[in-house]
Tab-separated table of C-alpha atoms in Angstrom:
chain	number	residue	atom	x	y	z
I	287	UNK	CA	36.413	25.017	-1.746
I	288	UNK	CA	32.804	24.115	-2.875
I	289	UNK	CA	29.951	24.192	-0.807
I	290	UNK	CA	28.709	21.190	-1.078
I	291	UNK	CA	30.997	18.280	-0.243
I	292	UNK	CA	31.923	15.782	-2.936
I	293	UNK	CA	29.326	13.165	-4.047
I	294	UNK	CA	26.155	14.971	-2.642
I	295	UNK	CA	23.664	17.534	-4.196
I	296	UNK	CA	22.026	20.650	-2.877
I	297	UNK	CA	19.354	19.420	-1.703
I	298	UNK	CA	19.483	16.333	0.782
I	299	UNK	CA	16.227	14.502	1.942
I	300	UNK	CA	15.656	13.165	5.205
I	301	UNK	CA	13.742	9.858	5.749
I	302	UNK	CA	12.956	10.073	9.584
I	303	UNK	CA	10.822	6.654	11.242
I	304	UNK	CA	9.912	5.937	14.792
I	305	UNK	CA	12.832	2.894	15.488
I	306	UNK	CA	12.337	1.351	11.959
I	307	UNK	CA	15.201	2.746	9.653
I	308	UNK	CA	17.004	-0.324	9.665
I	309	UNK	CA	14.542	-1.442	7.896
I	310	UNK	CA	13.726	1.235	5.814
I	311	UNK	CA	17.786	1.005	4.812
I	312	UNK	CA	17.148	-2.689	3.613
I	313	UNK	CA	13.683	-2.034	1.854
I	314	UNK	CA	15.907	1.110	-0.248
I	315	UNK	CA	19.027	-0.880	-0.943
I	316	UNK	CA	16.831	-4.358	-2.222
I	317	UNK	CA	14.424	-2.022	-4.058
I	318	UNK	CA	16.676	0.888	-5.726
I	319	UNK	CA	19.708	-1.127	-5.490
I	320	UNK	CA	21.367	1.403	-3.388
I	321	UNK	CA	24.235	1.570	-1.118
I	322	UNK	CA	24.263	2.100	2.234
I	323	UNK	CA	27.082	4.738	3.371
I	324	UNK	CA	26.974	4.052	6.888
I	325	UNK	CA	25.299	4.552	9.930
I	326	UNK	CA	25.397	5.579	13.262
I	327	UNK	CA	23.692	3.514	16.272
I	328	UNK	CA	21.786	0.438	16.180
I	329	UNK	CA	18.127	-0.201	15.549
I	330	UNK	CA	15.700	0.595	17.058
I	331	UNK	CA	17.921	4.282	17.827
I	332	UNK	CA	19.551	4.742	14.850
I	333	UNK	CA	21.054	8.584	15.424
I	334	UNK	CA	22.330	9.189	11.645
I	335	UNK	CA	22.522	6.721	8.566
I	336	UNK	CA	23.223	7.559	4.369
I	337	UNK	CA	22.235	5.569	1.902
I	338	UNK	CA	23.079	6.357	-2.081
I	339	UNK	CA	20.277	5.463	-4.641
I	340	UNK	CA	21.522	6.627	-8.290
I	341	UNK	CA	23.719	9.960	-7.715
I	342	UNK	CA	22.097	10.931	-4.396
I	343	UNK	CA	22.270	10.486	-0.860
I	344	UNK	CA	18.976	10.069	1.371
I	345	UNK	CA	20.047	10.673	5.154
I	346	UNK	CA	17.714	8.324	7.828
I	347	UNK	CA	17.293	8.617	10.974
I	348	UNK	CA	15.293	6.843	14.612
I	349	UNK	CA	12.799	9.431	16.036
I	350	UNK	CA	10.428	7.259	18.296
I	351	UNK	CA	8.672	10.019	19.916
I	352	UNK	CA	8.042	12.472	16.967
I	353	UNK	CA	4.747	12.373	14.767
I	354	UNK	CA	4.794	10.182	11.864
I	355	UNK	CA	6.910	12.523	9.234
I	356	UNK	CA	6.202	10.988	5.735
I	357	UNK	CA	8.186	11.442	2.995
I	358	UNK	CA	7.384	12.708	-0.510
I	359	UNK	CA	10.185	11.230	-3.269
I	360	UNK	CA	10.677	11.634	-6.692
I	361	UNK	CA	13.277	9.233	-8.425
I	362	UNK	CA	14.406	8.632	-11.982
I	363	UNK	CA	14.480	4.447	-12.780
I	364	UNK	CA	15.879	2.887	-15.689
I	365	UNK	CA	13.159	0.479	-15.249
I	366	UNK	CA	9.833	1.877	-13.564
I	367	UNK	CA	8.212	-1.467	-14.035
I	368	UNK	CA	10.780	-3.028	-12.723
I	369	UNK	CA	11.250	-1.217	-9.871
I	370	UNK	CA	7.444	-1.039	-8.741
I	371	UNK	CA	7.656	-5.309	-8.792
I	372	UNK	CA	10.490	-4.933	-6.365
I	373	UNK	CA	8.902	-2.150	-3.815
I	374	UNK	CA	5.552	-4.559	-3.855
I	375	UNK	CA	7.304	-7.780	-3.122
I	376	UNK	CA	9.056	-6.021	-0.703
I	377	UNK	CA	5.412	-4.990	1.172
I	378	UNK	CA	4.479	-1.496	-0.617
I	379	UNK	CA	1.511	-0.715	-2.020
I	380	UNK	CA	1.257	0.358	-5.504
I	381	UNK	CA	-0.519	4.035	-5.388
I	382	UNK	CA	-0.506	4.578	-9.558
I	383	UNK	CA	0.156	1.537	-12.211
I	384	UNK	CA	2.969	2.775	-14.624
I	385	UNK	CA	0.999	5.635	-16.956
I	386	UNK	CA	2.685	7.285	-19.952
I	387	UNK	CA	1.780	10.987	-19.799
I	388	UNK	CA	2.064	13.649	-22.101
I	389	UNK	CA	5.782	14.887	-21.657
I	390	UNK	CA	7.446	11.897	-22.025
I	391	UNK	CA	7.959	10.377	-18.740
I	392	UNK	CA	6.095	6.915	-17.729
I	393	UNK	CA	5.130	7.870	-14.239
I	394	UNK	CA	3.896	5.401	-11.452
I	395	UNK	CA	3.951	5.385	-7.163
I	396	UNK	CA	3.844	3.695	-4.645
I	397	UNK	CA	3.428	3.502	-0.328
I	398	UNK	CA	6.521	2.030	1.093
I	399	UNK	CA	5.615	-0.148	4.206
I	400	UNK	CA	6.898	3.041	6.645
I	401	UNK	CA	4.084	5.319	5.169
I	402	UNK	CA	6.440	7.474	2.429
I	403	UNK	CA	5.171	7.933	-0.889
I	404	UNK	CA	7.438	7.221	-3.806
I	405	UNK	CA	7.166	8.799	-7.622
I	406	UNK	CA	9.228	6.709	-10.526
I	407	UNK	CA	9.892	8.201	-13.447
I	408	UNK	CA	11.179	6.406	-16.258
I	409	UNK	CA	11.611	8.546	-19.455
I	410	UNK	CA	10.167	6.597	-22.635
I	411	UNK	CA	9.911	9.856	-24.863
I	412	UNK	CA	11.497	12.570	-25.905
I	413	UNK	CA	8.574	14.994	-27.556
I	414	UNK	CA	9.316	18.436	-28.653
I	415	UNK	CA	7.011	21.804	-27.994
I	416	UNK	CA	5.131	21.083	-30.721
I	417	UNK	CA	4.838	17.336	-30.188
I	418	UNK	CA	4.304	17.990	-26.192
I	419	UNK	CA	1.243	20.537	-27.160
I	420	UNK	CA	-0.308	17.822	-29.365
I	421	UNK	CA	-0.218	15.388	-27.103
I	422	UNK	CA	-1.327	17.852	-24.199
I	423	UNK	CA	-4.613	17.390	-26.124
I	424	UNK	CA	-4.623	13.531	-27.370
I	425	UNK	CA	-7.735	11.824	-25.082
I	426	UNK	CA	-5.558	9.257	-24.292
I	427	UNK	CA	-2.492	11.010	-22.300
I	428	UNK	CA	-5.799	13.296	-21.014
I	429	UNK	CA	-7.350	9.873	-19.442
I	430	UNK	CA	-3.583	9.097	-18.275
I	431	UNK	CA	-2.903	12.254	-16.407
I	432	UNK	CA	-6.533	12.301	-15.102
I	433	UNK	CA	-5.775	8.524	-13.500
I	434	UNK	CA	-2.464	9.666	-11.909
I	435	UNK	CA	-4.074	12.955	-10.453
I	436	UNK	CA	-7.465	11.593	-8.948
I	437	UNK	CA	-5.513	8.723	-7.022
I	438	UNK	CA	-5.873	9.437	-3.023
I	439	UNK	CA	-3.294	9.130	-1.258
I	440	UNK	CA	-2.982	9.795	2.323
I	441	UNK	CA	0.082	9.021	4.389
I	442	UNK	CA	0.131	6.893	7.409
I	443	UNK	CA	-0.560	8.453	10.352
């Protein structure tokens, strides 16, 4: 028997809003293109809902009394561009334009409408050690990961 079922991972995120994860649901699916597993409950008390965005599942759920509980995610796009156009026509805020940094992964985020803060990663490059140390100390991918780091970003209260 394995110990964790068939078509999730080891580690599962929770998304958790205050009577707004219907909503979040149909921001992830037009944005990621994901697919909604199910759900139990309707808005604004949704108890338990699954969406799939690539190979993983995000669980959701309505928590109108708790303190706002942001999210941190991290996702691999094929298209980072792309997917930032469709997360800002959609009503988030872009945090970090897409930036090329030294390892080989365009980076860029942005502030979903519910206050979680999303990381794309595209990978554009493939460098090896030596070519990762080289560029480590090119100005440019310097001035790249200096943009992405000295971006504020605080979370929605």
């Amino acid at each position: 028997m394995n110990v964790v079922p068939e078509g999730y991972h080891t580690v599962t995120p929770w998304l958790i809003t205050r009577g707004h994860t219907a909503e979040l649901i149909d921001f992830i699916v037009g944005v990621f293109d994901a697919t909604e597993i199910g759900r139990v409950g309707e808005a604004p008390r949704i108890g338990h809902a699954e969406v799939r965005i690539g190979d993983s599942v995000v669980m959701l759920f309505d928590q109108p009394d708790w303190p706002a509980t942001p999210a941190f995610l991290r996702l691999y796009v094929e298209d980072d561009a792309a997917t930032l156009a469709r997360a800002t026509a959609r009503g988030a805020t872009t945090v970090t334009e897409p930036t090329e940094l030294f390892w080989g992964d365009r980076v860029s985020r942005f502030a979903d409408p519910f206050g979680n803060l999303w990381w794309l990663h595209q990978r554009v490059a493939e460098p090896t050690g030596e070519e990762m140390n080289a560029r480590m100390g090119d100005p440019a991918f310097q001035e790249a990961m200096n943009y992405v780091q000295s971006v504020d970003f605080t979370p929605r209260r």
